[in-house]
Short mmCIF file of C-alpha atoms and ligand atoms in Angstrom, two decimals:
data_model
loop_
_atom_site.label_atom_id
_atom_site.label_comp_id
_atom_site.label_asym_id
_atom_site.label_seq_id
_atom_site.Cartn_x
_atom_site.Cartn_y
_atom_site.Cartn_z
CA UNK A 1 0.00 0.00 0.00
CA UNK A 2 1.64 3.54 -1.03
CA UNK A 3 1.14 6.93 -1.79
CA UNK A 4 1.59 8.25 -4.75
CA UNK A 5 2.02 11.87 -6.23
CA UNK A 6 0.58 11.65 -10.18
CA UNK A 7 0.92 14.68 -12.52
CA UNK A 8 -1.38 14.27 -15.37
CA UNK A 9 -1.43 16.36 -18.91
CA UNK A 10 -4.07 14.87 -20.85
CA UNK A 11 -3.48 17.81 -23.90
CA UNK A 12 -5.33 17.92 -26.89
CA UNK A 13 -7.67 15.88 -29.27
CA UNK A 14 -8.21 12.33 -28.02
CA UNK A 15 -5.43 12.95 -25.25
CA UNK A 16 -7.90 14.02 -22.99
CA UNK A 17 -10.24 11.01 -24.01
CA UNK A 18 -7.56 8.09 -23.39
CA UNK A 19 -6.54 9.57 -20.27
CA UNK A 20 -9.56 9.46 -18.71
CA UNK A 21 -9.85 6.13 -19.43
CA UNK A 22 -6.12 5.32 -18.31
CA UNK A 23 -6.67 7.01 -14.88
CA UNK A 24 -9.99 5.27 -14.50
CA UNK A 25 -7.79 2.32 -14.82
CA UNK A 26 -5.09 3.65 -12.26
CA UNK A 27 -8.69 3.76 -9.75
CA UNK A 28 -9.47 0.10 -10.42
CA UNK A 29 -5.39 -0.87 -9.54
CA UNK A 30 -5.63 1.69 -6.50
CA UNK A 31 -8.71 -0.10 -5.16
CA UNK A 32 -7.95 -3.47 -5.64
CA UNK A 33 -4.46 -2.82 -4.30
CA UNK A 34 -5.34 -0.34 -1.42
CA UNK A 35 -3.06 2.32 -3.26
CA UNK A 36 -3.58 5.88 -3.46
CA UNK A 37 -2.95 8.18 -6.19
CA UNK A 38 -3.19 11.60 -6.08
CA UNK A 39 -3.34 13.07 -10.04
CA UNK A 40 -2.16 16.41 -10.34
CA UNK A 41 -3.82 17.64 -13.91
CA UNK A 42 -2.73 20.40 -15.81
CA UNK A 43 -2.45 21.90 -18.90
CA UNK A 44 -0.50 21.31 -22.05
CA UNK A 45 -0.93 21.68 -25.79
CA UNK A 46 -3.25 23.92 -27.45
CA UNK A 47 -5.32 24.66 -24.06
CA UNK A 48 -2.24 25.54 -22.28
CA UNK A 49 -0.47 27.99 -25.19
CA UNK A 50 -4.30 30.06 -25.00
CA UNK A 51 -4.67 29.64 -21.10
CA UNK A 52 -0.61 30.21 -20.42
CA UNK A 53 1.14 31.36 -23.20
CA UNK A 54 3.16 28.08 -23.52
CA UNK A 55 2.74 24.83 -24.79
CA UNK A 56 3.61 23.54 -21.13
CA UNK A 57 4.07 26.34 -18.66
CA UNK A 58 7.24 26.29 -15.94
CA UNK A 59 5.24 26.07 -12.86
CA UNK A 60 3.64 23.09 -14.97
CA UNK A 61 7.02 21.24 -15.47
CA UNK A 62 7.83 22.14 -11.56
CA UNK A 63 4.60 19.81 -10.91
CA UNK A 64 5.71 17.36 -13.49
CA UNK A 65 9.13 17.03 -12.21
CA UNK A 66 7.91 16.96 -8.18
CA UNK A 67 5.47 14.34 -9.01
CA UNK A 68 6.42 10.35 -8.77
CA UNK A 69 5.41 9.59 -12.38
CA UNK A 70 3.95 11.73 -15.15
CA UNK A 71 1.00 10.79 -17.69
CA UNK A 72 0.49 12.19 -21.08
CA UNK A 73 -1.92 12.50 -23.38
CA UNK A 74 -1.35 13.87 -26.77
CA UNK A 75 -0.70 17.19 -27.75
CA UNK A 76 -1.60 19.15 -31.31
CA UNK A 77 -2.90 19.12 -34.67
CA UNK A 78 -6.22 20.64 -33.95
CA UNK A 79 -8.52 22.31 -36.60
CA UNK A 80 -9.50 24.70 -33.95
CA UNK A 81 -5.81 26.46 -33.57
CA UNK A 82 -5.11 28.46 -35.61
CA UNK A 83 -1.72 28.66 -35.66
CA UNK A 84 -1.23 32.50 -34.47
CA UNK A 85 1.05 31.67 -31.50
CA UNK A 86 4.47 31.14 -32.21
CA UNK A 87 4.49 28.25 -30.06
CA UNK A 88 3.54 25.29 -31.47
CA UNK A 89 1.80 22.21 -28.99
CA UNK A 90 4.41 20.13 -29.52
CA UNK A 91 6.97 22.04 -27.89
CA UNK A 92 5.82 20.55 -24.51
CA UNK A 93 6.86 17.19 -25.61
CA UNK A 94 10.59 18.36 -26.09
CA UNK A 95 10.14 20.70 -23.20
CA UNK A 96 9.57 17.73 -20.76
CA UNK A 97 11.59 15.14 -22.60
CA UNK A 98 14.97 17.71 -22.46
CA UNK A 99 14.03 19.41 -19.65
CA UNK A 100 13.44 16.24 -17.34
CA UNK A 101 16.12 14.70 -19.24
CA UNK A 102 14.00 11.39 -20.36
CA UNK A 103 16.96 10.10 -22.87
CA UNK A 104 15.37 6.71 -23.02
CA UNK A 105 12.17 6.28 -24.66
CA UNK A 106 11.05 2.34 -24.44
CA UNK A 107 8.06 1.22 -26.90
CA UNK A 108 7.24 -1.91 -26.37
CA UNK A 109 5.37 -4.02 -29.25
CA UNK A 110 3.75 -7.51 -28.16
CA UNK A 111 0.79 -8.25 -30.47
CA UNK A 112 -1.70 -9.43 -28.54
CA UNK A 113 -2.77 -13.73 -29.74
CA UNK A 114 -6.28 -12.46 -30.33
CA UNK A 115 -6.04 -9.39 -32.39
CA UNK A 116 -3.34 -11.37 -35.08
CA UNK A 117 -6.41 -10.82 -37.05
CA UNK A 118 -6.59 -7.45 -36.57
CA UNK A 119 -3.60 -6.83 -38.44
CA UNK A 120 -3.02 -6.37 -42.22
CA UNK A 121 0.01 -8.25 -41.60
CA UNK A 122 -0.59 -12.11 -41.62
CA UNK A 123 -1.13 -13.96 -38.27
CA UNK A 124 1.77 -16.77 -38.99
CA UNK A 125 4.19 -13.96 -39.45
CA UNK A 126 3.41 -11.89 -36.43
CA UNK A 127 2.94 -14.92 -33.87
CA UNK A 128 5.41 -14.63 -31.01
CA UNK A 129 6.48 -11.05 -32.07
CA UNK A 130 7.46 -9.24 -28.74
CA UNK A 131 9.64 -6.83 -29.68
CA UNK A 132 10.98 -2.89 -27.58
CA UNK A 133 12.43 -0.11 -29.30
CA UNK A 134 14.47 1.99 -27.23
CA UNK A 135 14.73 5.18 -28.77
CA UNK A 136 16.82 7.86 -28.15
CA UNK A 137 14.92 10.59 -27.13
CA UNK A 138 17.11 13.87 -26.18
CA UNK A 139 19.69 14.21 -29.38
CA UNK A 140 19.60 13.94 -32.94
CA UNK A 141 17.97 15.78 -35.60
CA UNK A 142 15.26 16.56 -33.37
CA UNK A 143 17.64 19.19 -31.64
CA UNK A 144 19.97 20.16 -34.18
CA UNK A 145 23.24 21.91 -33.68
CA UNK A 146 21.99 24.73 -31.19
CA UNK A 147 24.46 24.93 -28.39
CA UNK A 148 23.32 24.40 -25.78
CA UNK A 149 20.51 22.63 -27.36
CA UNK A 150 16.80 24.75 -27.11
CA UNK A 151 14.04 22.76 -26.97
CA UNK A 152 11.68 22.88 -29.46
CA UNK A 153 13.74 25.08 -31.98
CA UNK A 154 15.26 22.11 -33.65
CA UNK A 155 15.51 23.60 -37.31
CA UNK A 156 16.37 27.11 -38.80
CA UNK A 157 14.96 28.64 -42.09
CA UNK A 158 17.12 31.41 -43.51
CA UNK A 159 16.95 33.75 -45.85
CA UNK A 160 19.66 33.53 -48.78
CA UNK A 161 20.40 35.14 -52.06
CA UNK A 162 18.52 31.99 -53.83
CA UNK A 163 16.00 32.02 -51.70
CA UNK A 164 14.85 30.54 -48.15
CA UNK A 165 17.12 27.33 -46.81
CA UNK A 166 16.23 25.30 -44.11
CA UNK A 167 18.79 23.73 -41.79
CA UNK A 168 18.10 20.24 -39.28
CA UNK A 169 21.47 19.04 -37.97
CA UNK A 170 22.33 15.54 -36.36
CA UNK A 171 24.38 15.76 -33.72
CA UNK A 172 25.43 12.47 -31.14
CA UNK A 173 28.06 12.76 -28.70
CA UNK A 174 29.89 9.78 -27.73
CA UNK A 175 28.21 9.77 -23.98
CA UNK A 176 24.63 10.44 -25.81
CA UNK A 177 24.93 7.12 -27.54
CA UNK A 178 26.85 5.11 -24.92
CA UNK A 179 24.16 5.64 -22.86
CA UNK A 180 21.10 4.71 -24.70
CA UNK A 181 23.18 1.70 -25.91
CA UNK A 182 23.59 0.43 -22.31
CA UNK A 183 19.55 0.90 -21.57
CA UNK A 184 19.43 -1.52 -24.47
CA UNK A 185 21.72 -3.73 -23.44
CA UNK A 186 20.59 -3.86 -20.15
CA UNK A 187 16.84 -4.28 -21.03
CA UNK A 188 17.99 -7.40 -23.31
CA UNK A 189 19.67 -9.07 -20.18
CA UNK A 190 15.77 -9.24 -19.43
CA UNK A 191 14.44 -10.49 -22.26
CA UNK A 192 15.96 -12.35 -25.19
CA UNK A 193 19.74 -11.39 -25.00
CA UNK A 194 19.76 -10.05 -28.25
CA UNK A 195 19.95 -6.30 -29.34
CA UNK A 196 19.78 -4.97 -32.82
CA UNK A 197 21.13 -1.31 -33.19
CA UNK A 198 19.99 0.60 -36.24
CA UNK A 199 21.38 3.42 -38.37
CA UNK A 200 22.22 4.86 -41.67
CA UNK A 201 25.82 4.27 -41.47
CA UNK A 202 26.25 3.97 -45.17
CA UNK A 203 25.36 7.20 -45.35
CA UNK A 204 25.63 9.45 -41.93
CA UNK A 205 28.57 10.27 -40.11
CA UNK A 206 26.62 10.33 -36.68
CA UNK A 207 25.85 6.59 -37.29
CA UNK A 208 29.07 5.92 -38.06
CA UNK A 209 29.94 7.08 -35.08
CA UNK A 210 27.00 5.49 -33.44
CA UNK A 211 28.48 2.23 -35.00
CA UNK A 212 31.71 2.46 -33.54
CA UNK A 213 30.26 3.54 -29.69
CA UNK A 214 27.70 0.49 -30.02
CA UNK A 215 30.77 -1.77 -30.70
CA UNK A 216 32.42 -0.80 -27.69
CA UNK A 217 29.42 -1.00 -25.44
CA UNK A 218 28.44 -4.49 -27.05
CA UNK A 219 31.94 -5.99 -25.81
CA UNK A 220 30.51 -5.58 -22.26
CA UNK A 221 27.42 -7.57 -22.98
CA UNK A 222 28.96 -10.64 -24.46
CA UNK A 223 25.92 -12.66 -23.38
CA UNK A 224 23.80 -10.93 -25.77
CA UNK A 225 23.58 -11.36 -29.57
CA UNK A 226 24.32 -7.98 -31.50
CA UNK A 227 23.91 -7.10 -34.97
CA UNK A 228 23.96 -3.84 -36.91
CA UNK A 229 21.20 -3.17 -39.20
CA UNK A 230 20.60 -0.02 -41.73
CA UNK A 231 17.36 2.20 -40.99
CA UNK A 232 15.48 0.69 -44.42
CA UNK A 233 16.13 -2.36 -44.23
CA UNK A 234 15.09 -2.78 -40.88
CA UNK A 235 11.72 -1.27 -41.67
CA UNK A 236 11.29 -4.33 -44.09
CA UNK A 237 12.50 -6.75 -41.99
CA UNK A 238 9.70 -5.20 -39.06
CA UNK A 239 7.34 -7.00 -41.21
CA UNK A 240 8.63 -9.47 -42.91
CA UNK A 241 9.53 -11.51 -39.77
CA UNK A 242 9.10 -9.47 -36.77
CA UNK A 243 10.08 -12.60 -34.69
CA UNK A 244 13.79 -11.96 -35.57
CA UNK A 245 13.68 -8.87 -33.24
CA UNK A 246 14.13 -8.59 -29.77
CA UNK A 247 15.59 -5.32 -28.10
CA UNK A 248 15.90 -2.73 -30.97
CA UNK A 249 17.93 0.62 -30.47
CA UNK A 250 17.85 3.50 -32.44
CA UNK A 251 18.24 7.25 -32.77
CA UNK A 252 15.16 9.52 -32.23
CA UNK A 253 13.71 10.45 -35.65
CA UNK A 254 14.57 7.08 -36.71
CA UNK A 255 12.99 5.54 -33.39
CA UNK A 256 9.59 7.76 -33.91
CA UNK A 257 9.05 6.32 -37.53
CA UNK A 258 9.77 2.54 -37.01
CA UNK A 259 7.55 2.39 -34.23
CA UNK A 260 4.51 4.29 -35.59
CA UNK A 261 5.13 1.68 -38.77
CA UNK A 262 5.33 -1.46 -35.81
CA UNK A 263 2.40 -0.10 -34.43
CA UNK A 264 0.57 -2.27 -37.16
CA UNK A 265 1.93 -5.13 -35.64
CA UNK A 266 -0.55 -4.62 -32.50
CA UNK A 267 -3.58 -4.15 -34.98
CA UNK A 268 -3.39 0.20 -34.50
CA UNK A 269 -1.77 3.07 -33.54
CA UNK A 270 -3.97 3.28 -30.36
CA UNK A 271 -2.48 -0.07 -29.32
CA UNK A 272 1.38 0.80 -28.22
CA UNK A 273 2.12 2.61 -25.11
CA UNK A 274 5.90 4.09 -23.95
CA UNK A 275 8.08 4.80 -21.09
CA UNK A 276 10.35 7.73 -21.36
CA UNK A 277 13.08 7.56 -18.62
CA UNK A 278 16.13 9.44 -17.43
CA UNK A 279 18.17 9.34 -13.93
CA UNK A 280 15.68 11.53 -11.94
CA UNK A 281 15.15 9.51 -8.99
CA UNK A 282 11.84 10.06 -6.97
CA UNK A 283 11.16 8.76 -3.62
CA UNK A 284 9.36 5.57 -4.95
CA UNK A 285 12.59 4.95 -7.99
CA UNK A 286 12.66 6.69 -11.35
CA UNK A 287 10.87 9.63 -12.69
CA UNK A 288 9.12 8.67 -15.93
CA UNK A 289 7.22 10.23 -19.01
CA UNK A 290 4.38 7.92 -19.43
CA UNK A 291 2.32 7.94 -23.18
CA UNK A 292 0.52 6.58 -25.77
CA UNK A 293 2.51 6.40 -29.05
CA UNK A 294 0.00 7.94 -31.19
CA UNK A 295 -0.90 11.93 -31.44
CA UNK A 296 -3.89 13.55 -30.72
CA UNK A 297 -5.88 12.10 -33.73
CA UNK A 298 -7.90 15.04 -34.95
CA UNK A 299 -9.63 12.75 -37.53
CA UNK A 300 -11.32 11.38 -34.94
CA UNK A 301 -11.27 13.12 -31.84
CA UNK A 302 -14.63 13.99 -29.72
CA UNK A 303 -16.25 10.91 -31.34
CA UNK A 304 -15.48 8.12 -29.14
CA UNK A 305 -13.87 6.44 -31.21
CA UNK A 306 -10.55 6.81 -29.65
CA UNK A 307 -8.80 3.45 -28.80
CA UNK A 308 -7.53 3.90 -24.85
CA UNK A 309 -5.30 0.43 -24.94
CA UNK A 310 -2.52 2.82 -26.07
CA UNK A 311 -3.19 5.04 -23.07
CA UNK A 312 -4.12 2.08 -20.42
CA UNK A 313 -1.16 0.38 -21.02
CA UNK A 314 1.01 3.05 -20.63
CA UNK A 315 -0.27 3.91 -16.90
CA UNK A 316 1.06 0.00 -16.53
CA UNK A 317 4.55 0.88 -17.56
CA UNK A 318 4.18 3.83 -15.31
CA UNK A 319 3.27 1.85 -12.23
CA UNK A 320 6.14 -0.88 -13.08
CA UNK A 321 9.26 1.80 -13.95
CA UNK A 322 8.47 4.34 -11.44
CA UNK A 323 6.31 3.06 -8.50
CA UNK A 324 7.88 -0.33 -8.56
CA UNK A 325 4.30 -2.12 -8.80
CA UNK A 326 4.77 -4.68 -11.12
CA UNK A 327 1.74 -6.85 -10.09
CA UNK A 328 -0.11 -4.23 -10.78
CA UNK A 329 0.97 -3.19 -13.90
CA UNK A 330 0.49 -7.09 -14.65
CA UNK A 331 -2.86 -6.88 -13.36
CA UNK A 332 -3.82 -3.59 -16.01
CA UNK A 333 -1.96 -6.24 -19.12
CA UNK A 334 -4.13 -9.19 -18.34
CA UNK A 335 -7.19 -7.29 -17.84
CA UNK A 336 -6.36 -5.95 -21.28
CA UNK A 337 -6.10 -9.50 -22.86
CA UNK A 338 -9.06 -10.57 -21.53
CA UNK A 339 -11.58 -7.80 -22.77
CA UNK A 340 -9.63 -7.88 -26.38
CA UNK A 341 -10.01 -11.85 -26.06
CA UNK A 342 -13.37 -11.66 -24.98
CA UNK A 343 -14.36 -9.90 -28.54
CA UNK A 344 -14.83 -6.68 -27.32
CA UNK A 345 -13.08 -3.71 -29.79
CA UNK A 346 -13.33 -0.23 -30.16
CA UNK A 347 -13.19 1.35 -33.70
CA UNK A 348 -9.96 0.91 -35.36
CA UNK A 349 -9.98 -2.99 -34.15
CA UNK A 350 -13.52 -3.94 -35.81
CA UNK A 351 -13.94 -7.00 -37.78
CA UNK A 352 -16.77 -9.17 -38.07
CA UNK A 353 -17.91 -10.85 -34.83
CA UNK A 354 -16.19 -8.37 -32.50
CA UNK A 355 -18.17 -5.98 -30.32
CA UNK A 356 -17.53 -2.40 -31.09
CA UNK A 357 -17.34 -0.03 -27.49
CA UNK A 358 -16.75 3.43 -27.55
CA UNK A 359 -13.73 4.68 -25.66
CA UNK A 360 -15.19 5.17 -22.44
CA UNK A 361 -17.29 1.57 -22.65
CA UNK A 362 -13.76 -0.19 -23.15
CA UNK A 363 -12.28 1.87 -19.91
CA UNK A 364 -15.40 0.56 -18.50
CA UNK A 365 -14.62 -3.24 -19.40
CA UNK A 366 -11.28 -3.22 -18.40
CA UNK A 367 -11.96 -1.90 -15.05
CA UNK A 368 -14.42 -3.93 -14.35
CA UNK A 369 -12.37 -7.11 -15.14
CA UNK A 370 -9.96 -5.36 -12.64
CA UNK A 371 -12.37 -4.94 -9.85
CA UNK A 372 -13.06 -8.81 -10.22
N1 LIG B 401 2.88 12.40 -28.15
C1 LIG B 401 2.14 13.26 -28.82
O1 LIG B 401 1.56 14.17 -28.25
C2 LIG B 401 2.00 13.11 -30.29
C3 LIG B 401 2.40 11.94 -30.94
C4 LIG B 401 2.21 11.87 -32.33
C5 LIG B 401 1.65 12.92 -33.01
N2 LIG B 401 1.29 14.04 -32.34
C6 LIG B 401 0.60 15.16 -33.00
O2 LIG B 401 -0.74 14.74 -33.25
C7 LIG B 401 -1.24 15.44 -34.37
C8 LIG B 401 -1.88 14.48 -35.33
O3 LIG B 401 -0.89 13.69 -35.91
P1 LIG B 401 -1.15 12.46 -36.90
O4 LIG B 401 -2.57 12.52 -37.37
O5 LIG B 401 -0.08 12.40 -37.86
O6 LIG B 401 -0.93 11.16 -35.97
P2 LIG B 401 -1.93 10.49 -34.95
O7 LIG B 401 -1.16 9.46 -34.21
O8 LIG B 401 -2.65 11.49 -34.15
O9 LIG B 401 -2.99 9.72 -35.89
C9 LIG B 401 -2.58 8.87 -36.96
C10 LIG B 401 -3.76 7.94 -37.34
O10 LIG B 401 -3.92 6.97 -36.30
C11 LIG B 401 -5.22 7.03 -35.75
N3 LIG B 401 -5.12 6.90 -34.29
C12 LIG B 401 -4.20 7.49 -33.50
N4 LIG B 401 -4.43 7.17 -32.23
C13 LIG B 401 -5.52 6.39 -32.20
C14 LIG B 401 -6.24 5.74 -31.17
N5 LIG B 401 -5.89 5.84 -29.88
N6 LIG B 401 -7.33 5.04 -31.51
C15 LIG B 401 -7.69 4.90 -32.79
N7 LIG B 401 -7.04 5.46 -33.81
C16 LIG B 401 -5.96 6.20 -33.52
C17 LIG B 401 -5.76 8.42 -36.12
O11 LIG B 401 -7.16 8.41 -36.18
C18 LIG B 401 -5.08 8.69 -37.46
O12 LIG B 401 -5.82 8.10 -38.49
C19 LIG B 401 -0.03 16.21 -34.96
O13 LIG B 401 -0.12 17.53 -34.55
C20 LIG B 401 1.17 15.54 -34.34
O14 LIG B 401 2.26 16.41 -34.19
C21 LIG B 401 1.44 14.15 -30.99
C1 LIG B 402 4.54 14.89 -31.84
C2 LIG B 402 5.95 14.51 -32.15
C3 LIG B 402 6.86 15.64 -31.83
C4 LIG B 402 6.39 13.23 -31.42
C5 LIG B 402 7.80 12.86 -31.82
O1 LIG B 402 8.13 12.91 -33.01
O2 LIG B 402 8.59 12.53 -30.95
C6 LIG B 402 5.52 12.02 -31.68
O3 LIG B 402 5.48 11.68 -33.02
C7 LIG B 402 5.95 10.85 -30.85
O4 LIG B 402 6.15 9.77 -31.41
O5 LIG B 402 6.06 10.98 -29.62
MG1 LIG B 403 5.68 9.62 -33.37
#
């Protein structure tokens, strides 16, 4: 039984939908468990830059960074802004990843036995997938060459005698890679043993360099397989035989795209959840950045059509990295299993003989299967 301190930033679109279902979820663990969770909500995204003047205000990241864990929605893209502000929503994003110094994003991909079906890849491929990508999170192109780095201005357009040129730089240091390498490393000790670190080296100089840092850092690990693997092949490879994968490791741009395109794996975007983690340590262990993969899905948002899985599972990789519950978190995945394997679906997973729920409904299910 523990107290815990919660800061919540449910954003814009469908973030505010899947949280509310993912925190509905953290009330099921905290009364079957006898926990306590205190959420401390506020704003980020659009509602923030009109309310605050900033896609995530200071005071804001003071909560964030006080708090034992930190949930996130999804931030941007609505119809409704306009723009105006030179701030854009996803600033917050690079505001909390760089300023809380989460290096190590961790996207786990485990399609679940009953929704093989739901994916348009086939069933006999995708059987026994369980695949992370740890992706770098703080460096690359993302942040460009600024010294020091500033978050969210990671590109330049200037003004030249031929006209307007835009600038995005990737820059790795040594340490930057090192360290990322060693989460990877270390997770595989967990899992598999085997690590596959991916670049562009035939082509980049910073994965060259990445390359020659992963080397070192493999030599340490000798009980884990390693290979090497360029950025497009590996995209093939995702799903051709996703089985072949175990702990993949990659820099951030490359990390974002590979994962939205595993995402299919799972059956949907609103299926894969992430950890972001640094060294902050908190009085329960490690201060995380919890999230769905996915954005804030203005296609679809204020419909109910929003799939909270993403979000849901994400609160159970909050409760096992930074509170230490792992029974619990267990508790949220099996719960999961057994709705999805009971036929139940929302939108984005329908095929014929499933049960359709609207967001809230599946929150609902999944609960309920908790409170059992
Ligand atoms: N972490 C974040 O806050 C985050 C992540 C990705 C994108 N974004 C932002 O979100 C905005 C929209 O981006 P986008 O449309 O390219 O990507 P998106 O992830 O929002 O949506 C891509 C597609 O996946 C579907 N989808 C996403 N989540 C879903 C869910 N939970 N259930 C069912 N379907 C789901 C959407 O309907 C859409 O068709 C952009 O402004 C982008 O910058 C934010
Ligand atoms: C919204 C965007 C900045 C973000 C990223 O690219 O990191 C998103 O796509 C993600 O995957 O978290
Ligand atoms: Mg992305």
């Amino acid at each position: 039984m523990g107290n815990y301190t919660i800061a919540v930033l449910p954003g814009d679109g469908i973030g505010p939908e899947v949280t509310d279902e993912a925190i509905r979820i953290l009330d099921a663990v905290a009364s079957r468990f006898g926990h306590s969770f205190t959420y401390q909500k506020r704003l980020v995204g659009v509602a923030a830059i009109e309310a605050e003047g900033d896609a995530i205000s200071d005071a804001s990241l003071e909560v964030c960074q006080r708090s034992d864990a930190i949930l996130f929605g999804a931030v941007g893209g609505l119809p409704s802004y306009d723009g105006s502000h030179k701030v854009k929503p996803e600033q917050a994003l690079f505001k909390l990843r760089k300023g809380l110094q989460f290096f190590a994003n961790l996207r786990p991909v485990k399609p679940l036995n009953s929704l093989l079906s739901a994916s348009p890849i086939k069933a006999e491929v995708l059987r026994g997938a369980d695949l992370v990508v740890v992706r770098e999170l703080t460096g690359g192109l993302y942040y460009g060459h600024l010294e020091p780095p500033v978050p969210g201005k990671p590109s330049e357009i200037r003004q030249t005698e031929q006209g307007k040129s835009a600038i995005d730089t990737l820059l790795y240091s040594e340490a930057e890679i090192e360290r990322i390498l060693r989460v990877a490393f270390e997770a595989a000790r967990d899992r598999k043993k085997k690590v596959t670190s991916v670049d562009k080296a035939n082509v980049l100089s910073s994965s060259v360099l990445w390359r020659q840092v992963a080397n070192r850092v493999a030599a340490d690990y000798p009980d884990v397989t390693f290979e090497h693997m360029l950025v497009d092949a590996c995209a093939m490879h995702l799903i051709r035989k996703p089985t072949n994968f175990d702990v993949i490791v990659t820099e951030n741009l490359f990390g974002d795209i590979l994962t939205d395109e595993a995402s299919m794996l799972a059956g949907s975007m609103g299926m894969l959840p992430s950890a972001s983690l640094g060294t902050h340590e908190t009085a329960h262990g490690r201060l995380g950045l919890y999230e769905p993969i996915h954005g804030s899905a203005p296609d679809i948002a204020g419909q109910g059509k929003a799939n909270p899985i993403a979000a849901i599972l994400s609160a159970a990789m909050l409760l096992q990295y930074s509170l230490g519950l792992k029974s619990e978190a267990a508790a949220i995945e099996a719960a999961v299993e057994q709705v999805i394997q009971a036929g139940y679906r929302t939108e984005d997973l329908r095929e014929e003989e499933t049960k359709v729920l609207k967001t809230q409904e599946m929150g609902q299910k999944i609960a309920a299967v908790l409170a059992q």
